[in-house]
Coordinates of C-alpha atoms in Angstrom, one line a residue:
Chain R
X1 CA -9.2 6.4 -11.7
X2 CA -7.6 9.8 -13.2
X3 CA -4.3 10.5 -11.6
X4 CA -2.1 7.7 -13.0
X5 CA -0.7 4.6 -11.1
X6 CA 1.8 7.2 -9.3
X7 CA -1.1 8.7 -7.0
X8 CA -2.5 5.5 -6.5
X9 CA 0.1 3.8 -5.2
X10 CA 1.5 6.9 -2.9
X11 CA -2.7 7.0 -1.4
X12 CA -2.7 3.3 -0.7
X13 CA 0.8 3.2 0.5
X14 CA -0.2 6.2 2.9
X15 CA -3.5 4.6 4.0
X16 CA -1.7 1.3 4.9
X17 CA 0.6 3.1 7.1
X18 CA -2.5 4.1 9.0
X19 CA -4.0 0.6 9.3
X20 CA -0.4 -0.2 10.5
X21 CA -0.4 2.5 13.2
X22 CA -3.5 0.6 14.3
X23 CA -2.3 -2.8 14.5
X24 CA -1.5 -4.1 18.3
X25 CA 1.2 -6.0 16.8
X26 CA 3.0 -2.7 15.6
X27 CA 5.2 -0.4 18.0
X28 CA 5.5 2.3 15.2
X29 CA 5.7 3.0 11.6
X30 CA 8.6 4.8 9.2
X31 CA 9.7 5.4 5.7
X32 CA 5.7 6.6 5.5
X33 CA 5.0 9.9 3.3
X34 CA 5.1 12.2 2.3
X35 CA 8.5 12.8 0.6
X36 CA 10.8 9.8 -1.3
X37 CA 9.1 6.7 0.4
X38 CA 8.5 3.8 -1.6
X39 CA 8.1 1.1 1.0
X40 CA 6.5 1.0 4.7
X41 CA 8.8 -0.3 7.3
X42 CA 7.6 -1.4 10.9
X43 CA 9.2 -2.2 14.3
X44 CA 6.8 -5.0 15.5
X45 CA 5.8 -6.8 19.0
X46 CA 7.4 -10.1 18.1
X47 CA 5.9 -11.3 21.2
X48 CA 2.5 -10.5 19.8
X49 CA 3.3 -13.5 17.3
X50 CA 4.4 -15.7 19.8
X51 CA 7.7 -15.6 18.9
X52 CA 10.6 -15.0 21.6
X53 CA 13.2 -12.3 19.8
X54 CA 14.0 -9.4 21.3
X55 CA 13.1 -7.0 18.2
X56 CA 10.7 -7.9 14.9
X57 CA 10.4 -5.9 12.0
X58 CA 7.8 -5.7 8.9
X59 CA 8.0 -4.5 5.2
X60 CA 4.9 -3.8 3.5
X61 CA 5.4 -3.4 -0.4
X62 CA 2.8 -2.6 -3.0
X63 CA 2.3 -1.6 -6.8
X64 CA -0.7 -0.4 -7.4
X65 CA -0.3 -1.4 -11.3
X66 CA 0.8 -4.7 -12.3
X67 CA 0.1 -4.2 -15.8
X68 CA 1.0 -5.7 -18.3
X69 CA 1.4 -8.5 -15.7
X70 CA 2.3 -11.7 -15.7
X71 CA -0.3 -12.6 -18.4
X72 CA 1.8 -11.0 -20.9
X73 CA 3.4 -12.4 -23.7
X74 CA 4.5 -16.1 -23.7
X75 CA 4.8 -15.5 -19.7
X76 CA 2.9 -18.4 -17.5
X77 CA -0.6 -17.5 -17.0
X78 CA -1.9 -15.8 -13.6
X79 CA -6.0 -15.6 -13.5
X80 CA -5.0 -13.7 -9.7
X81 CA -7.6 -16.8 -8.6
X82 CA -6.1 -16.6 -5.2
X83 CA -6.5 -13.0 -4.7
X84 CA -9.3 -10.6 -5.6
X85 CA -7.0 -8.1 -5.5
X86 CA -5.3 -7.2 -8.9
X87 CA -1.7 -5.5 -7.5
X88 CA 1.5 -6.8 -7.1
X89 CA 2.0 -6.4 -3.0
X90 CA 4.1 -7.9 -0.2
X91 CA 4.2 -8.1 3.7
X92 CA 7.2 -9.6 4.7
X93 CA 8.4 -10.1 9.0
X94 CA 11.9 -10.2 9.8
X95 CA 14.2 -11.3 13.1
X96 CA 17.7 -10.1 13.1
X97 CA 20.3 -12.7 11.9
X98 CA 17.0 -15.3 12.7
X99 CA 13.9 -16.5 10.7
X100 CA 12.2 -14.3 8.1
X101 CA 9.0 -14.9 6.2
X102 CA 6.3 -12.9 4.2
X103 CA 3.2 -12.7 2.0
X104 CA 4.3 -12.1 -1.3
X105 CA 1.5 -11.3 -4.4
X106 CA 4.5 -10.8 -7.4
X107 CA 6.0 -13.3 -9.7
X108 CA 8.8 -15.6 -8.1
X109 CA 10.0 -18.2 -10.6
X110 CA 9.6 -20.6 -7.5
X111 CA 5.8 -20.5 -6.9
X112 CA 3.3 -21.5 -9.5
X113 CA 1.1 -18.3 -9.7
X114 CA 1.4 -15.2 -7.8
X115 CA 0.0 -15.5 -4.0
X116 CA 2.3 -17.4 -1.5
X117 CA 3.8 -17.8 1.6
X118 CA 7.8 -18.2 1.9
X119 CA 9.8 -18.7 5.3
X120 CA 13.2 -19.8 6.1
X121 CA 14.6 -19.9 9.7
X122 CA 17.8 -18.3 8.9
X123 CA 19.3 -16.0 6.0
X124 CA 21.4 -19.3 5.3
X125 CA 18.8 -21.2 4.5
X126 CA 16.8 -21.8 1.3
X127 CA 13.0 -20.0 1.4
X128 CA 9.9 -22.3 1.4
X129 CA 7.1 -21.6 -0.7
X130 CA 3.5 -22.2 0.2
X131 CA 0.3 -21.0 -2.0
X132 CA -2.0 -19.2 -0.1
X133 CA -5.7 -17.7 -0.8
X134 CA -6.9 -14.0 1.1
X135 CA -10.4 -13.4 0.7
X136 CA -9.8 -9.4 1.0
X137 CA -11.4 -6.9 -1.8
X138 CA -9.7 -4.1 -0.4
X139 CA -6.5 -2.9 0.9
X140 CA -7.4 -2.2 4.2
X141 CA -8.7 -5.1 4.7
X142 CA -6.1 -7.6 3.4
X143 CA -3.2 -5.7 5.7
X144 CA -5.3 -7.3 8.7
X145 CA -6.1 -9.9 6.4
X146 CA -2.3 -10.6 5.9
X147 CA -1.2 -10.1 9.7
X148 CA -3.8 -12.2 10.8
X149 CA -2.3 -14.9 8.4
X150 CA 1.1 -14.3 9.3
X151 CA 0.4 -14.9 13.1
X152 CA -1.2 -18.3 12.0
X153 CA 2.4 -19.0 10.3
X154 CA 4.6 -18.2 12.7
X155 CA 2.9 -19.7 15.7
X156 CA 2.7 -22.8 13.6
X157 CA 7.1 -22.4 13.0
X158 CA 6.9 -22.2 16.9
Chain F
X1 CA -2.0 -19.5 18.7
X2 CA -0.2 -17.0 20.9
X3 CA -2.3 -15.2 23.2
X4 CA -2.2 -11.9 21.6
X5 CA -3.2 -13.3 18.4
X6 CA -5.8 -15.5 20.1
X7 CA -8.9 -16.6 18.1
X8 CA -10.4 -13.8 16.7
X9 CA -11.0 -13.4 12.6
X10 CA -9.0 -10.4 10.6
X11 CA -12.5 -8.9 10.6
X12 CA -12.9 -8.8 14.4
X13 CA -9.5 -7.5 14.5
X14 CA -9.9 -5.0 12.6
X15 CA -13.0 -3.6 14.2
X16 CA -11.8 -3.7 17.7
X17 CA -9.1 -1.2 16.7
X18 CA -10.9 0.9 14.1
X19 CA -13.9 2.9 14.1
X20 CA -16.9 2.0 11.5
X21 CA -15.9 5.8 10.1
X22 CA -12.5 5.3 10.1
X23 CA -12.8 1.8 8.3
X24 CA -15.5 3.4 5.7
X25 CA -12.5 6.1 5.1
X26 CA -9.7 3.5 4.8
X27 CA -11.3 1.6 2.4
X28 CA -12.3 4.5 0.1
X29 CA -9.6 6.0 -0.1
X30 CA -7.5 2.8 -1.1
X31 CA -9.5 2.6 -4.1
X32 CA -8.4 2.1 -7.5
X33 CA -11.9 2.3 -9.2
X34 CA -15.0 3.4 -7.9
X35 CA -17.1 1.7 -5.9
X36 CA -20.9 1.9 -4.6
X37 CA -21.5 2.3 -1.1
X38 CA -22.9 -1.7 -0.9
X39 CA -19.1 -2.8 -1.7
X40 CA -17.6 -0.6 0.4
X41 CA -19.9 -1.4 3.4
X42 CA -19.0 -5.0 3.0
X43 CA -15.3 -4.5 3.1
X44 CA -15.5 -2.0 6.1
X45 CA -17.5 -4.4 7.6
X46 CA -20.3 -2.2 8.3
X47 CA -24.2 -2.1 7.4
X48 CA -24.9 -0.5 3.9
X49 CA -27.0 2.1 5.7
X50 CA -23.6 3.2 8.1
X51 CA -21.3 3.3 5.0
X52 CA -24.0 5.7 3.1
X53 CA -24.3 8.0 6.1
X54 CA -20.4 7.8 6.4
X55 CA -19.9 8.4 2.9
X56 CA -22.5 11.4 2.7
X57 CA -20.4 12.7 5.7
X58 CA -16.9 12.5 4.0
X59 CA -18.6 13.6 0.6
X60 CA -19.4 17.1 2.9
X61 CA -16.1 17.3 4.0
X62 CA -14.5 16.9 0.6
X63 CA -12.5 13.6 0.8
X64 CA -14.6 11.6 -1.3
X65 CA -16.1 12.1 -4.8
X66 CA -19.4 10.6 -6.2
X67 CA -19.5 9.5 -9.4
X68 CA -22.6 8.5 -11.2
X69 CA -21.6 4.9 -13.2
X70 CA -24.5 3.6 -14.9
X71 CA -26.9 5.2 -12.9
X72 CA -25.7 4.1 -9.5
X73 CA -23.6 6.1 -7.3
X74 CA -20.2 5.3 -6.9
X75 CA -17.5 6.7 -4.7
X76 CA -13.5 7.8 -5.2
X77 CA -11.3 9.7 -3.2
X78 CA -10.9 13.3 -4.3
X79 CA -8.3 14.1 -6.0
X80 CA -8.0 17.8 -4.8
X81 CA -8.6 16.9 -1.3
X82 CA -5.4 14.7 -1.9
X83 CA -3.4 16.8 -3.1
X84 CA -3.8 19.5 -0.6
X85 CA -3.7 17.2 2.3
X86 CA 0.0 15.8 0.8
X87 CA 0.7 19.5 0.1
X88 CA 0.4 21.0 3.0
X89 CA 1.7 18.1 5.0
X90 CA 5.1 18.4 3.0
X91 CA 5.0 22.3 4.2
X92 CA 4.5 21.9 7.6
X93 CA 6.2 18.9 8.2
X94 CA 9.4 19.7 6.2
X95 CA 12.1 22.4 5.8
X96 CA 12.4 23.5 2.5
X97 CA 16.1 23.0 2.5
X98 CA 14.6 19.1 2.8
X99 CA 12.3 19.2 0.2
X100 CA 15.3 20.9 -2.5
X101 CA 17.1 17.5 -1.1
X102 CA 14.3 15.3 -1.8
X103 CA 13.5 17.0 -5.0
X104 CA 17.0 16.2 -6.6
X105 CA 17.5 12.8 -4.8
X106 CA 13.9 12.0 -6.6
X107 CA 15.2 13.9 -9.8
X108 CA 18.7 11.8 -9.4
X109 CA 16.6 8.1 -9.1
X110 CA 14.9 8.9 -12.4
X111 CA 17.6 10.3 -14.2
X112 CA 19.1 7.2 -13.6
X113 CA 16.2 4.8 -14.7
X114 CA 15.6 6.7 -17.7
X115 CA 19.9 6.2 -18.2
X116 CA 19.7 2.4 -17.4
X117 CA 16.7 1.2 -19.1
X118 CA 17.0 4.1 -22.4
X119 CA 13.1 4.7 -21.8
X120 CA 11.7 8.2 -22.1
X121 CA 8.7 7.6 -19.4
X122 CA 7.6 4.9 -17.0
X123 CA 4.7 4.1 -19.5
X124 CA 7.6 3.1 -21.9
X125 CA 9.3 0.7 -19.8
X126 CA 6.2 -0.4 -18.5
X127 CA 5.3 -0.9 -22.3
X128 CA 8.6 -2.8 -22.6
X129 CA 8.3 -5.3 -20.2
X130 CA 5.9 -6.9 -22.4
X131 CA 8.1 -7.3 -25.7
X132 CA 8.7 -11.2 -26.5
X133 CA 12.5 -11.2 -25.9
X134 CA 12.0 -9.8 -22.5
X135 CA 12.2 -12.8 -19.4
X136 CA 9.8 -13.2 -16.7
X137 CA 12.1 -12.0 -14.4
X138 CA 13.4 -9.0 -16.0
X139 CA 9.5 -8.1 -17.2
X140 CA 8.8 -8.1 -13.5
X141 CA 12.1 -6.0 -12.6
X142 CA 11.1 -3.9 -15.2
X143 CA 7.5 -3.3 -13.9
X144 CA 8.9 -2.5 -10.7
X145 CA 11.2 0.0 -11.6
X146 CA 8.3 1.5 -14.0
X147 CA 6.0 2.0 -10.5
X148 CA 9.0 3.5 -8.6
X149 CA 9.1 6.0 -11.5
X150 CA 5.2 6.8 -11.6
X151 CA 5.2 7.3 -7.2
X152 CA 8.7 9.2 -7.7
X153 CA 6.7 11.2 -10.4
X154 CA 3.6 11.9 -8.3
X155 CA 6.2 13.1 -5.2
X156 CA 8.5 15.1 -7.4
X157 CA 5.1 17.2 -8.2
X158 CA 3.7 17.0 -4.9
X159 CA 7.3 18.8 -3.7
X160 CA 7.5 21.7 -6.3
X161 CA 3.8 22.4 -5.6
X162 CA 5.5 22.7 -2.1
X163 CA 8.3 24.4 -2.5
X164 CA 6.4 26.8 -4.7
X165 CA 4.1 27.6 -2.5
X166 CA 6.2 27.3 1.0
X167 CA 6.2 30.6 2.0
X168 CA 2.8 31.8 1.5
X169 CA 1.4 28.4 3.6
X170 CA 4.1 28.3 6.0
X171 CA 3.8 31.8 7.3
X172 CA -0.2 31.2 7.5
X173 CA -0.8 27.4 8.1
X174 CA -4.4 28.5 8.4
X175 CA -4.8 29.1 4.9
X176 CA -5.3 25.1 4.3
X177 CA -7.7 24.1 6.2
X178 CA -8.8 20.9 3.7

């Protein structure tokens, strides 16, 4: 699309911040457009994922252009197979001083391949990884996509 | 499960808290390519026939564009209605003392890549992250830094188009009406 990857990733960027506004799980929305933002940032309902802090909050991440991606060069092959989607993106809940955890679609010299899950129950402990597979074709759809996902993780942490 | 979570699919969610319009608009304008109205009804999650009417409806009011790919209609969002829309929201959403702050804190950040990575454009780091003797890692730090150049790019022009035109739109809001 004519424009460049600029405009592409400030339009999906602003549209996710919309399906964010929408989300029962979210109590409001900053770092949005128009001016410097490069990054969505969310106070959540941390009750809505079952979880008993006081105060949640959410980064949502995304780069509209991976290229020349992880293919590249003598770098590991990625086919995306996980993920229709062909960006690098990430969704990722925190808990002050507590657990944190995310969906993460970027190279990570940890995971085999891009799409995966990583949790750790304090900022003292070592992330887990965990591949994951999100049906999604668009953005819209794999925000919901991804908080849906992310309440299946957390109520399984307990 | 927790109760607010509950059973429902992402799908069920999601239509329980958007409208079948407002879904057909999300997903159009988070396009990268464009689409016919058959994909975009299944990712709204709405019949082809809804996402047609909805996009004949937006294509009225200027937000989307067809596009005639191999003799089927496709749909994009439009770049003018775009830009308008992110102009005029910068005017009447900002001072222009912000906007001269945002302009150099924007023109500061790239300065500063350009400085640190002795590349002329995004599109020549981006190129550069796939030389041989770059890393994984740094290919992907690289990549990274190249998109925050493109978006602080697109928002650098979107503020001078601003600032440029501030008075003449800020006096008469009316005069965007996209």
């Amino acid at each position: 699309m004519s424009g460049g990857a600029g405009r592409d990733r400030h339009r999906v960027l602003r549209q996710l911040r919309a399906e964010l506004s929408r989300h029962p799980a979210v109590r409001s929305v900053t770092g949005g457009p128009p001016t410097t933002y490069r990054a969505l940032r969310a106070r959540v309902a941390p009750e809505w994922f079952g979880r008993a802090a006081e105060v949640a909050s959410l980064r949502v991440t995304w780069t509209a252009d991976p290229s020349p991606g992880p293919a590249a060069g003598d770098r590991p092959s990625d086919v995306w197979r996980r993920t229709p989607i062909e960006a690098y993106y990430a969704l990722h809940y925190s808990e002050p001083a507590g657990l944190d955890c995310g969906i993460h679609c970027e190279p990570n010299p940890h995971v085999d391949g891009l799409l995966h899950y990583q949790v750790r129950a304090s900022p003292d402990d070592p992330y887990t990884y965990t591949p994951l597979t999100l049906e999604a074709r668009s953005a819209s759809g794999l925000l919901w996509e991804m908080m849906d996902v992310l309440a299946d993780r957390l109520d399984e942490a307990g | 499960m927790s109760v607010m979570a509950s059973e429902k699919s992402w799908i069920d969610r999601w239509k329980e808290h958007a409208s079948a319009f407002d879904r057909v608009t999300s997903v159009t304008m988070t396009l990268t390519s464009p689409q016919p109205a058959s994909w975009i009804a299944t990712e709204a999650a709405v019949a082809p026939n809804t996402a047609r009417d909805h996009l004949q409806r937006l294509t009225e009011l200027g937000v989307v564009m067809p596009t005639a790919d191999d003799g089927t209609r496709h749909y994009q969002p439009d770049p003018l209605y775009e830009r308008l829309r992110d102009v005029r929201e910068l005017v009447r959403e900002r001072t222009d003392a912000e906007l001269v702050d945002a302009a150099v804190t924007l023109k500061d950040d790239i300065a500063g890549w350009a400085a640190t990575y002795d590349a002329a454009s995004p599109e020549a780091l981006r190129a550069s992250a796939a030389a041989g003797d770059v890393s994984a890692e740094e290919a992907h730090e690289r990549i990274r830094v190249a998109s925050d150049w493109e978006l602080a790019r697109h928002q650098l022009g979107l503020i001078q188009e601003a600032l440029e035109q501030y008075d003449t739109w800020s006096a008469d809001p009316s005069s965007l009406t996209a």
